[in-house]
Short mmCIF file of C-alpha atoms in Angstrom, two decimals:
data_model
loop_
_atom_site.label_atom_id
_atom_site.label_comp_id
_atom_site.label_asym_id
_atom_site.label_seq_id
_atom_site.Cartn_x
_atom_site.Cartn_y
_atom_site.Cartn_z
CA MET A 1 -29.02 64.58 -11.43
CA ASP A 2 -26.31 66.38 -9.48
CA ASN A 3 -27.44 66.01 -5.87
CA ASN A 4 -24.98 68.70 -4.78
CA LYS A 5 -27.14 71.28 -6.52
CA LEU A 6 -30.23 70.33 -4.56
CA GLY A 7 -31.10 72.25 -1.41
CA GLU A 8 -31.49 70.21 1.76
CA GLN A 9 -34.01 70.90 4.50
CA ASP A 10 -33.35 69.85 8.11
CA PHE A 11 -36.08 69.29 10.71
CA LEU A 12 -35.33 68.54 14.36
CA VAL A 13 -37.46 65.56 15.47
CA ALA A 14 -37.94 64.69 19.14
CA SER A 15 -37.69 60.94 18.47
CA ILE A 16 -38.57 58.12 16.08
CA SER A 17 -39.31 54.46 16.72
CA GLN A 18 -39.51 51.42 14.50
CA LEU A 19 -42.97 49.85 14.33
CA SER A 20 -41.47 46.51 15.29
CA ILE A 21 -40.33 47.89 18.61
CA SER A 22 -43.29 50.12 19.35
CA GLY A 23 -42.99 52.25 22.43
CA SER A 24 -39.20 52.42 22.57
CA ALA A 25 -37.75 55.91 22.58
CA SER A 26 -34.68 57.25 20.84
CA PRO A 27 -32.38 60.26 21.08
CA PRO A 28 -33.11 63.48 19.09
CA VAL A 29 -33.10 62.96 15.35
CA VAL A 30 -32.57 65.23 12.34
CA ALA A 31 -34.91 64.58 9.40
CA ARG A 32 -33.38 65.65 6.10
CA PHE A 33 -35.12 65.90 2.72
CA ARG A 34 -32.71 64.98 -0.06
CA SER A 35 -33.27 64.82 -3.80
CA ASP A 36 -34.44 61.20 -3.80
CA SER A 37 -34.78 60.18 -0.17
CA LEU A 38 -35.92 61.17 3.31
CA VAL A 39 -33.17 60.46 5.83
CA PHE A 40 -33.42 60.33 9.62
CA THR A 41 -30.03 60.66 11.32
CA TYR A 42 -29.37 60.29 15.03
CA GLU A 43 -27.43 63.28 16.26
CA SER A 44 -25.34 61.08 18.57
CA ASP A 45 -24.30 58.76 15.71
CA SER A 46 -24.21 60.16 12.17
CA ASP A 47 -23.89 56.65 10.71
CA ASP A 48 -27.12 55.39 12.24
CA VAL A 49 -29.63 56.23 9.49
CA VAL A 50 -33.21 55.39 8.64
CA GLN A 51 -33.86 56.12 4.96
CA PHE A 52 -37.00 56.22 2.82
CA ASP A 53 -37.13 56.45 -0.95
CA ARG A 54 -39.13 59.42 -2.24
CA SER A 55 -40.93 57.45 -4.90
CA ASN A 56 -42.70 55.03 -2.54
CA CYS A 57 -42.90 56.48 0.97
CA GLN A 58 -46.07 57.83 2.60
CA LEU A 59 -46.67 60.05 5.61
CA TYR A 60 -49.71 59.86 7.89
CA LYS A 61 -50.74 62.01 10.83
CA LEU A 62 -51.42 60.07 14.05
CA GLY A 63 -51.93 63.04 16.35
CA PRO A 64 -51.14 66.75 16.80
CA ALA A 65 -47.40 66.05 17.20
CA GLN A 66 -47.12 62.42 16.03
CA SER A 67 -46.88 60.98 12.52
CA LEU A 68 -46.31 57.67 10.77
CA CYS A 69 -43.91 57.31 7.83
CA MET A 70 -44.04 54.09 5.77
CA THR A 71 -42.46 52.77 2.60
CA GLU A 72 -44.11 50.44 0.14
CA ALA A 73 -42.73 46.97 -0.39
CA SER A 74 -40.89 46.32 -3.63
CA ASP A 75 -42.73 43.11 -4.53
CA THR A 76 -44.73 42.94 -7.74
CA SER A 77 -48.10 41.95 -6.24
CA LYS A 78 -51.01 44.21 -7.11
CA GLU A 79 -52.06 44.47 -3.48
CA LYS A 80 -50.32 47.42 -1.81
CA SER A 81 -48.12 46.36 1.10
CA TYR A 82 -45.49 48.08 3.22
CA SER A 83 -42.10 46.74 4.21
CA ARG A 84 -41.06 49.25 6.86
CA GLY A 85 -42.38 52.12 8.91
CA ILE A 86 -41.53 54.43 11.79
CA THR A 87 -43.50 56.66 14.09
CA ILE A 88 -42.25 60.23 14.43
CA GLU A 89 -42.72 62.31 17.57
CA PHE A 90 -42.40 66.08 17.09
CA ARG A 91 -41.70 68.61 19.81
CA ASN A 92 -44.93 70.50 19.13
CA GLU A 93 -47.84 70.80 16.71
CA GLU A 94 -46.28 73.69 14.75
CA GLU A 95 -43.16 71.68 13.91
CA SER A 96 -45.33 68.72 12.90
CA ARG A 97 -47.30 70.96 10.56
CA ALA A 98 -44.10 72.40 9.05
CA PHE A 99 -42.73 68.89 8.43
CA HIS A 100 -45.91 67.75 6.70
CA CYS A 101 -45.88 70.85 4.45
CA ALA A 102 -42.26 70.18 3.51
CA PHE A 103 -43.04 66.50 2.88
CA GLU A 104 -45.86 67.36 0.45
CA GLN A 105 -43.61 69.77 -1.45
CA TRP A 106 -40.78 67.23 -1.52
CA LYS A 107 -43.02 64.51 -2.95
CA LYS A 108 -44.03 66.83 -5.81
CA GLU A 109 -40.48 67.74 -6.75
CA VAL A 110 -39.21 65.51 -9.57
CA ALA A 111 -36.46 65.97 -12.09
CA ILE A 112 -37.35 67.26 -15.55
CA GLN A 113 -34.92 66.09 -18.22
CA GLY A 114 -32.02 66.08 -15.79
CA SER A 115 -32.25 69.80 -14.98
CA CYS A 116 -33.71 71.96 -12.25
CA LEU A 117 -35.77 75.09 -12.01
CA PRO A 118 -34.19 78.34 -10.78
CA ASN A 119 -35.18 77.66 -7.16
CA GLU A 120 -33.19 74.42 -7.45
CA MET A 121 -36.27 72.23 -7.35
CA ALA A 122 -38.26 71.04 -10.34
CA SER A 123 -42.01 70.89 -10.63
CA SER A 124 -43.77 67.83 -12.00
CA SER A 125 -45.80 70.05 -14.31
CA ALA A 126 -45.37 73.52 -15.72
CA SER A 127 -46.97 76.15 -13.50
CA LYS A 128 -48.71 79.34 -14.51
CA PHE A 129 -45.48 81.16 -13.66
CA ASP A 130 -43.47 79.02 -16.07
CA ASP A 131 -46.04 79.52 -18.83
CA LYS A 132 -45.72 83.31 -18.86
CA ILE A 133 -42.09 83.92 -17.77
CA GLU A 134 -39.11 82.88 -19.85
CA GLU A 135 -36.67 80.55 -18.08
CA SER A 136 -33.59 82.77 -18.41
CA SER A 137 -35.37 85.71 -16.80
CA ALA A 138 -36.68 83.58 -13.93
CA LYS A 139 -33.23 82.12 -13.33
CA MET A 140 -31.64 85.55 -13.02
CA TYR A 141 -34.54 86.82 -10.91
CA PHE A 142 -34.31 84.05 -8.32
CA HIS A 143 -30.51 84.23 -8.35
CA TYR A 144 -30.64 87.97 -7.62
CA TYR A 145 -33.06 87.70 -4.73
CA GLY A 146 -31.25 84.64 -3.37
CA GLN A 147 -28.28 86.80 -2.36
CA LEU A 148 -27.99 88.42 1.05
CA LEU A 149 -26.42 91.62 -0.29
CA HIS A 150 -29.57 92.42 -2.28
CA GLN A 151 -31.80 91.62 0.69
CA GLN A 152 -29.61 93.93 2.77
CA ASN A 153 -30.05 96.72 0.23
CA MET A 154 -33.83 96.45 0.60
CA MET A 155 -33.75 96.06 4.38
CA GLN A 156 -31.55 99.16 4.67
CA ASP A 157 -34.18 101.17 2.83
CA TYR A 158 -35.53 102.47 6.12
CA VAL A 159 -38.51 104.19 4.50
CA ARG A 160 -39.58 100.81 3.11
CA THR A 161 -38.76 98.64 6.13
CA GLY A 162 -39.86 101.19 8.72
CA THR A 163 -43.19 101.75 6.99
CA TYR A 164 -43.89 98.01 6.87
CA TYR A 165 -42.95 97.66 10.53
CA ALA A 166 -45.21 100.55 11.55
CA ALA A 167 -48.10 99.33 9.37
CA VAL A 168 -47.97 95.86 10.97
CA LEU A 169 -47.38 96.82 14.60
CA GLU A 170 -49.89 99.68 14.54
CA ASN A 171 -52.52 97.21 13.30
CA ARG A 172 -51.98 94.40 15.80
CA THR A 173 -55.70 93.70 15.83
CA ASP A 174 -55.43 92.53 12.20
CA PHE A 175 -52.61 90.08 13.03
CA THR A 176 -53.25 88.83 16.56
CA ASP A 177 -54.28 85.14 16.53
CA ARG A 178 -54.52 85.24 12.72
CA VAL A 179 -52.95 82.97 10.09
CA VAL A 180 -50.62 84.99 7.84
CA VAL A 181 -48.99 84.16 4.50
CA ASP A 182 -45.87 86.15 3.57
CA VAL A 183 -45.76 86.12 -0.24
CA GLY A 184 -42.18 86.19 -1.54
CA ALA A 185 -40.80 86.29 1.99
CA GLY A 186 -37.16 86.95 1.08
CA SER A 187 -35.16 87.20 4.30
CA GLY A 188 -38.31 86.58 6.34
CA ILE A 189 -38.27 90.03 7.95
CA LEU A 190 -41.98 90.67 7.27
CA SER A 191 -42.85 87.24 8.69
CA LEU A 192 -41.00 88.18 11.86
CA PHE A 193 -42.92 91.48 12.01
CA ALA A 194 -46.20 89.57 11.70
CA ALA A 195 -45.17 87.21 14.48
CA GLN A 196 -44.23 90.20 16.64
CA ALA A 197 -47.75 91.52 16.06
CA GLY A 198 -49.19 88.32 17.54
CA ALA A 199 -49.90 86.17 14.47
CA LYS A 200 -51.09 82.66 15.31
CA HIS A 201 -48.95 81.22 12.52
CA VAL A 202 -47.04 82.65 9.56
CA TYR A 203 -46.27 80.74 6.35
CA ALA A 204 -43.26 82.38 4.70
CA VAL A 205 -43.30 81.35 1.01
CA GLU A 206 -40.06 82.04 -0.86
CA ALA A 207 -38.97 80.50 -4.18
CA SER A 208 -35.29 81.50 -4.21
CA ASP A 209 -32.42 80.11 -2.14
CA MET A 210 -33.08 82.98 0.26
CA ALA A 211 -35.56 80.56 1.86
CA ASP A 212 -32.62 78.75 3.45
CA TYR A 213 -31.28 82.00 4.91
CA ALA A 214 -34.77 82.90 6.11
CA ARG A 215 -34.96 79.62 8.04
CA LYS A 216 -31.64 80.42 9.68
CA LEU A 217 -32.66 83.97 10.57
CA ILE A 218 -36.04 82.90 11.92
CA SER A 219 -34.61 80.02 13.96
CA GLY A 220 -32.24 82.55 15.55
CA ASN A 221 -35.27 84.32 16.98
CA PRO A 222 -36.72 81.48 19.12
CA SER A 223 -39.45 83.56 20.70
CA LEU A 224 -41.00 83.94 17.22
CA SER A 225 -39.75 80.96 15.22
CA GLU A 226 -42.26 78.43 16.62
CA ARG A 227 -45.01 80.38 14.88
CA ILE A 228 -43.28 80.71 11.48
CA THR A 229 -42.97 78.03 8.80
CA VAL A 230 -40.71 78.71 5.80
CA ILE A 231 -41.88 76.99 2.61
CA LYS A 232 -39.54 76.97 -0.36
CA GLY A 233 -41.43 77.25 -3.63
CA LYS A 234 -43.49 79.51 -5.85
CA VAL A 235 -46.89 80.68 -4.63
CA GLU A 236 -48.29 79.37 -7.92
CA GLU A 237 -47.24 75.82 -6.91
CA VAL A 238 -46.96 75.33 -3.15
CA GLU A 239 -49.74 73.90 -0.99
CA LEU A 240 -50.59 75.20 2.48
CA PRO A 241 -52.38 73.25 5.23
CA GLU A 242 -54.83 76.08 5.97
CA LYS A 243 -56.23 79.33 4.60
CA ALA A 244 -54.79 82.70 5.56
CA ASP A 245 -56.62 85.53 7.29
CA ILE A 246 -54.13 88.07 5.99
CA LEU A 247 -51.48 88.30 3.26
CA ILE A 248 -48.36 90.40 3.61
CA SER A 249 -45.88 90.98 0.82
CA GLU A 250 -43.47 93.43 -0.76
CA PRO A 251 -44.33 92.81 -4.43
CA MET A 252 -43.52 96.29 -5.77
CA GLY A 253 -40.90 96.88 -8.45
CA THR A 254 -39.84 99.98 -10.33
CA LEU A 255 -42.96 101.84 -11.46
CA LEU A 256 -44.83 99.48 -9.09
CA ILE A 257 -45.31 96.80 -11.77
CA ASN A 258 -41.76 95.87 -12.83
CA GLU A 259 -40.76 92.21 -12.17
CA ARG A 260 -44.46 91.21 -12.41
CA MET A 261 -44.59 90.02 -8.80
CA LEU A 262 -47.93 91.75 -8.34
CA GLU A 263 -49.41 88.90 -10.36
CA SER A 264 -48.04 86.38 -7.86
CA TYR A 265 -49.52 88.47 -5.06
CA ILE A 266 -52.95 88.29 -6.74
CA ILE A 267 -52.57 84.54 -7.32
CA ALA A 268 -51.69 84.06 -3.65
CA ARG A 269 -54.85 85.98 -2.74
CA ASP A 270 -57.00 83.68 -4.86
CA ARG A 271 -55.30 80.51 -3.61
CA PHE A 272 -54.74 81.16 0.08
CA LEU A 273 -56.79 84.07 1.43
CA VAL A 274 -60.12 83.58 3.17
CA PRO A 275 -63.06 85.62 1.81
CA LYS A 276 -62.78 89.26 2.93
CA GLY A 277 -59.28 88.60 4.26
CA LYS A 278 -56.86 91.52 4.49
CA MET A 279 -53.92 92.33 2.24
CA PHE A 280 -50.86 94.38 3.25
CA PRO A 281 -50.46 96.35 0.97
CA THR A 282 -54.10 96.85 0.01
CA ILE A 283 -53.98 99.15 -3.02
CA GLY A 284 -51.30 100.70 -5.23
CA ARG A 285 -51.28 103.91 -7.25
CA ILE A 286 -49.09 104.89 -10.19
CA HIS A 287 -48.69 108.69 -10.43
CA MET A 288 -47.75 110.45 -13.68
CA ALA A 289 -46.92 114.04 -14.63
CA PRO A 290 -45.09 115.76 -17.53
CA PHE A 291 -41.68 117.18 -16.71
CA SER A 292 -39.11 119.54 -18.18
CA ASP A 293 -35.41 118.76 -17.67
CA GLU A 294 -33.05 120.20 -20.26
CA TYR A 295 -29.97 118.82 -18.51
CA LEU A 296 -31.28 115.25 -18.55
CA TYR A 297 -32.34 115.50 -22.19
CA ILE A 298 -28.92 116.75 -23.30
CA GLU A 299 -27.18 114.09 -21.21
CA ILE A 300 -29.06 111.29 -22.96
CA ALA A 301 -28.69 112.77 -26.43
CA ASN A 302 -25.00 113.37 -25.75
CA LYS A 303 -24.42 109.62 -25.40
CA ALA A 304 -25.05 109.14 -29.11
CA LEU A 305 -22.38 111.69 -30.15
CA PHE A 306 -19.90 108.82 -30.44
CA TRP A 307 -21.79 107.64 -33.53
CA GLN A 308 -21.45 111.02 -35.26
CA GLN A 309 -17.77 110.45 -35.95
CA GLN A 310 -17.00 110.39 -39.66
CA ASN A 311 -13.39 109.29 -39.30
CA TYR A 312 -13.24 106.67 -36.56
CA TYR A 313 -10.11 104.76 -37.57
CA SER A 314 -11.03 105.83 -41.11
CA VAL A 315 -14.56 104.48 -40.65
CA ASN A 316 -17.71 106.61 -40.95
CA LEU A 317 -19.97 105.75 -37.96
CA THR A 318 -22.80 108.14 -38.80
CA PRO A 319 -25.09 105.51 -40.41
CA LEU A 320 -25.74 104.14 -36.89
CA HIS A 321 -26.23 107.50 -35.16
CA GLY A 322 -30.02 107.55 -35.55
CA THR A 323 -30.39 104.00 -34.22
CA ALA A 324 -28.11 104.73 -31.26
CA PHE A 325 -29.97 107.99 -30.54
CA GLN A 326 -33.31 106.18 -30.39
CA GLY A 327 -31.78 103.35 -28.35
CA TYR A 328 -30.70 105.66 -25.55
CA PHE A 329 -34.17 107.18 -25.43
CA SER A 330 -35.69 103.70 -25.10
CA GLN A 331 -34.29 103.43 -21.58
CA PRO A 332 -36.47 104.76 -18.75
CA VAL A 333 -34.42 106.89 -16.36
CA VAL A 334 -34.38 105.82 -12.70
CA ASP A 335 -33.21 108.52 -10.30
CA ALA A 336 -34.43 111.00 -7.71
CA PHE A 337 -35.46 114.28 -9.32
CA ASP A 338 -36.53 117.68 -8.06
CA PRO A 339 -40.36 117.93 -8.01
CA ARG A 340 -40.06 121.52 -9.28
CA LEU A 341 -39.29 120.00 -12.69
CA LEU A 342 -42.92 118.91 -13.02
CA VAL A 343 -44.93 121.19 -15.29
CA ALA A 344 -48.46 120.05 -14.31
CA PRO A 345 -50.26 118.37 -11.40
CA ALA A 346 -50.02 114.57 -11.45
CA ILE A 347 -52.78 112.11 -12.32
CA SER A 348 -53.08 108.57 -10.88
CA HIS A 349 -53.94 105.04 -11.93
CA VAL A 350 -55.22 102.85 -9.06
CA ILE A 351 -54.79 99.07 -8.67
CA ASP A 352 -56.92 97.51 -5.92
CA PHE A 353 -55.08 94.34 -4.92
CA THR A 354 -58.15 92.97 -3.12
CA SER A 355 -60.27 92.88 -6.28
CA ALA A 356 -57.96 93.09 -9.32
CA LYS A 357 -57.70 90.04 -11.56
CA GLU A 358 -54.35 88.65 -12.58
CA GLU A 359 -55.21 89.36 -16.24
CA ASP A 360 -55.76 93.04 -15.38
CA LEU A 361 -52.00 93.31 -14.86
CA TYR A 362 -51.05 92.02 -18.30
CA GLU A 363 -51.79 95.37 -19.96
CA PHE A 364 -52.47 98.95 -18.88
CA ASP A 365 -53.84 101.60 -21.23
CA ILE A 366 -53.86 104.90 -19.33
CA PRO A 367 -55.21 108.08 -20.95
CA LEU A 368 -53.25 111.20 -20.03
CA ARG A 369 -54.54 114.75 -19.69
CA PHE A 370 -52.72 117.65 -18.02
CA VAL A 371 -52.85 121.44 -18.03
CA SER A 372 -49.41 123.04 -18.11
CA SER A 373 -48.66 125.47 -15.30
CA THR A 374 -45.74 127.08 -17.13
CA GLY A 375 -44.28 127.80 -20.55
CA THR A 376 -41.42 125.40 -21.30
CA ARG A 377 -40.32 122.34 -23.24
CA VAL A 378 -41.84 119.07 -22.02
CA HIS A 379 -39.26 116.31 -22.20
CA GLY A 380 -41.41 113.37 -21.16
CA LEU A 381 -43.44 111.75 -18.41
CA ALA A 382 -42.34 111.36 -14.79
CA CYS A 383 -43.75 108.43 -12.79
CA TRP A 384 -43.73 107.21 -9.20
CA PHE A 385 -45.99 105.10 -7.00
CA ASP A 386 -47.35 104.62 -3.53
CA VAL A 387 -49.14 101.78 -1.72
CA LEU A 388 -51.69 101.80 1.09
CA PHE A 389 -51.72 99.45 4.07
CA GLY A 390 -55.42 99.48 4.88
CA GLY A 391 -55.24 98.40 8.51
CA SER A 392 -58.24 98.36 10.82
CA THR A 393 -56.54 100.76 13.24
CA VAL A 394 -54.20 102.87 11.10
CA GLN A 395 -54.19 103.58 7.35
CA ARG A 396 -50.55 104.03 6.37
CA TRP A 397 -49.05 104.99 2.98
CA LEU A 398 -45.62 104.10 1.61
CA THR A 399 -44.69 106.65 -1.06
CA THR A 400 -41.87 107.00 -3.58
CA ALA A 401 -42.89 110.52 -4.63
CA PRO A 402 -40.30 113.14 -5.68
CA GLY A 403 -39.51 115.38 -2.74
CA ALA A 404 -40.36 112.63 -0.22
CA PRO A 405 -37.57 110.69 1.55
CA VAL A 406 -35.78 108.67 -1.12
CA THR A 407 -36.39 104.91 -1.36
CA HIS A 408 -34.47 102.22 -3.26
CA TRP A 409 -37.20 102.48 -5.93
CA TYR A 410 -36.41 106.17 -6.62
CA GLN A 411 -38.61 107.61 -9.40
CA LEU A 412 -38.85 106.83 -13.11
CA ARG A 413 -38.92 109.13 -16.11
CA CYS A 414 -39.75 108.32 -19.72
CA VAL A 415 -37.81 110.79 -21.87
CA LEU A 416 -39.03 111.57 -25.39
CA ALA A 417 -36.52 111.90 -28.23
CA GLN A 418 -38.49 114.93 -29.47
CA PRO A 419 -39.66 117.36 -26.76
CA ILE A 420 -42.87 119.34 -27.20
CA TYR A 421 -43.42 123.03 -26.49
CA VAL A 422 -46.19 124.22 -24.17
CA MET A 423 -47.46 127.54 -22.83
CA PRO A 424 -49.12 128.28 -19.46
CA GLY A 425 -52.65 126.86 -19.42
CA GLN A 426 -52.07 124.72 -22.51
CA GLU A 427 -53.57 121.23 -22.45
CA ILE A 428 -51.28 118.22 -22.77
CA THR A 429 -52.92 114.96 -23.77
CA GLY A 430 -51.62 111.51 -24.55
CA ARG A 431 -51.54 107.86 -23.58
CA LEU A 432 -49.32 105.50 -21.60
CA HIS A 433 -49.75 101.96 -22.87
CA MET A 434 -47.88 99.29 -20.88
CA VAL A 435 -47.77 95.66 -22.05
CA ALA A 436 -46.25 92.83 -20.01
CA HIS A 437 -43.59 90.63 -21.60
CA LYS A 438 -41.96 87.33 -20.68
CA ALA A 439 -38.80 88.94 -19.28
CA GLN A 440 -40.82 89.84 -16.16
CA SER A 441 -41.30 93.44 -17.17
CA TYR A 442 -43.23 95.75 -19.51
CA THR A 443 -42.93 97.53 -22.82
CA LEU A 444 -43.95 101.18 -22.40
CA ASN A 445 -45.52 103.09 -25.28
CA LEU A 446 -45.81 106.80 -24.50
CA THR A 447 -47.46 109.53 -26.55
CA LEU A 448 -47.74 113.19 -25.50
CA SER A 449 -49.41 115.94 -27.52
CA ALA A 450 -49.74 119.70 -27.09
CA LYS A 451 -53.21 120.96 -27.99
CA MET A 452 -54.17 124.36 -29.36
CA TRP A 453 -54.25 127.08 -26.73
CA GLY A 454 -55.50 130.60 -26.32
CA PRO A 455 -58.58 132.16 -27.99
CA GLY A 456 -60.47 129.61 -30.07
CA ALA A 457 -58.56 126.66 -28.58
CA GLU A 458 -61.79 124.70 -28.07
CA GLN A 459 -62.11 124.44 -31.85
CA GLY A 460 -58.45 123.62 -32.35
CA GLY A 461 -56.66 120.29 -32.60
CA ILE A 462 -53.17 118.98 -31.91
CA LEU A 463 -50.24 121.31 -32.49
CA GLN A 464 -47.40 118.90 -31.78
CA THR A 465 -47.08 115.17 -30.92
CA SER A 466 -44.15 113.10 -29.72
CA SER A 467 -44.02 109.40 -28.92
CA GLY A 468 -41.53 106.81 -27.73
CA LYS A 469 -41.20 103.10 -26.98
CA LEU A 470 -39.29 102.12 -23.85
CA ASP A 471 -38.39 98.85 -22.12
CA LEU A 472 -38.92 98.88 -18.36
CA LYS A 473 -36.57 95.90 -18.12
CA GLU A 474 -33.61 98.00 -19.32
CA PRO A 475 -33.57 101.26 -17.34
CA TYR A 476 -30.82 103.85 -17.11
CA TYR A 477 -29.86 104.01 -13.44
CA ARG A 478 -28.84 107.60 -12.84
CA MET A 479 -28.91 107.67 -9.03
CA SER A 480 -25.21 108.48 -8.63
CA GLN A 481 -25.26 111.36 -11.11
CA PRO A 482 -25.00 114.85 -9.58
CA GLN A 483 -28.15 116.95 -9.96
CA ALA A 484 -26.64 120.24 -11.13
CA TYR A 485 -29.72 122.44 -11.10
CA PRO A 486 -28.43 125.92 -10.10
CA MET A 487 -31.70 127.45 -8.95
CA SER A 488 -32.91 128.91 -5.69
CA GLN A 489 -35.88 127.54 -3.76
CA ASP A 490 -38.29 130.16 -5.11
CA GLN A 491 -37.44 129.68 -8.79
CA GLN A 492 -39.94 128.12 -11.14
CA PRO A 493 -39.05 125.50 -13.77
CA ASN A 494 -39.62 127.96 -16.63
CA GLN A 495 -36.93 130.23 -15.12
CA LEU A 496 -34.43 127.38 -15.25
CA LEU A 497 -35.24 125.85 -18.62
CA GLN A 498 -34.73 127.83 -21.79
CA THR A 499 -36.90 126.90 -24.75
CA GLN A 500 -34.19 126.14 -27.26
CA ASP A 501 -33.86 123.42 -29.86
CA LEU A 502 -31.14 120.89 -29.24
CA GLN A 503 -28.73 120.62 -32.15
CA ILE A 504 -26.23 117.84 -31.47
CA GLN A 505 -23.43 119.32 -33.58
CA SER A 506 -19.85 119.61 -32.39
CA HIS A 507 -19.33 122.74 -34.51
CA ASP A 508 -22.39 124.50 -32.98
CA GLU A 509 -20.85 126.90 -30.48
CA GLU A 510 -23.99 127.32 -28.36
CA GLY A 511 -24.78 123.59 -28.41
CA SER A 512 -21.17 122.81 -27.47
CA ASP A 513 -21.50 124.93 -24.34
CA LEU A 514 -24.67 123.08 -23.37
CA LEU A 515 -23.09 119.69 -23.82
CA GLN A 516 -20.23 120.60 -21.51
CA GLN A 517 -22.53 121.36 -18.60
CA PRO A 518 -21.96 119.01 -15.63
CA VAL A 519 -24.85 116.56 -15.35
#
């Protein structure tokens, strides 16, 4: 195994003493967990080392801040014996507890076929996470969140970070003298918020290499760091020395459920939270409404025009046009859109994190029913989410709704390759079926139908139906695109959008004008 690839953890120890010279003191020592050994190095002399092999050392607690570390003898007798041991004196009980947690994790970490898991440590047995998430996806996921630039992007989302800060500090009574677990702690910023709110102790669990940065950030805030322990590992695998009174996490992805971290949040609840403990956030809601956006529809369809060329270096590309056209419409669009593009009031699907089962998040089958407020073409379904922090003092929402201050989640729109026509008061029905897959995301199956309207509509059936299959893992990020909607504040969507069929033909004069619109 390449030891250079393995993360190292340093713990400052007040002193150690050999059992053979009990009672003698020593200068400050750094305890370092390496891939195959636990090493104690005197700060005053880097060559003076006490080393224990991982395979045969044991750790015992002698008191609140004192422990005993021993290594088994290498003889072949059946009776267990020990060849060497030291006593370890910690500066306080919290640091002793952190060291014991790290020791337990370190003992579990063994090489699997000479390779390592994405968090640079290997588990002795496949976890629930490994069973349901493919390795390549997990590797990219932990690599992404192990970089400071991505943590900075999230921290600079002041709607997100400011709402978390307010939700925690306004509900000090929920955190004061409580044990907190920060699930997927990232940079550790939420752990620091919890400590500011008076938490007795915070366990910051983070599987990526960001755990090392979190330790550095937390140690740089000494007034809080003594009450925070960073534990590197997945919540599905790590062990904690005590139960939590409250969980805090930021498990939301695009459309709330992308990246499937909500499942880890639920698992952490079942593993670590005391009965009736609190969760921040407490519930989540996915909101959905049909929308009409002619500019967006033409922009997506326009991408496939390349494949309509009949003489591309003397090659006819048109056989692939239909496949390319459908491919572009399989990408959900992530951007911030004008709420006036919605053609009906939104409906919601609620997920209660305090009671939902992990299996509930594997598949969602949401029936859709709307009543159109205008006559227009419906181009698909717009989605956004919000979460509630159900504090004892203040109930605070974090929303990603269109028209609200923009977050790094933006909003998401599923665009149908075939729009449907509706009139004012016409009922729109359908279904949004979302199925989790091993790439840490979901396949979205959307169907929208326009029902009969007007006199006798109650006896009528479906006039028009359109459906599409989209992959939430592969969105079209449109955030930097200009939103060229030339309408005044008092205009309605039906005044902007003309009900015209889209003919993607270069020789169609009217269609050509549409395709040249700035989008």
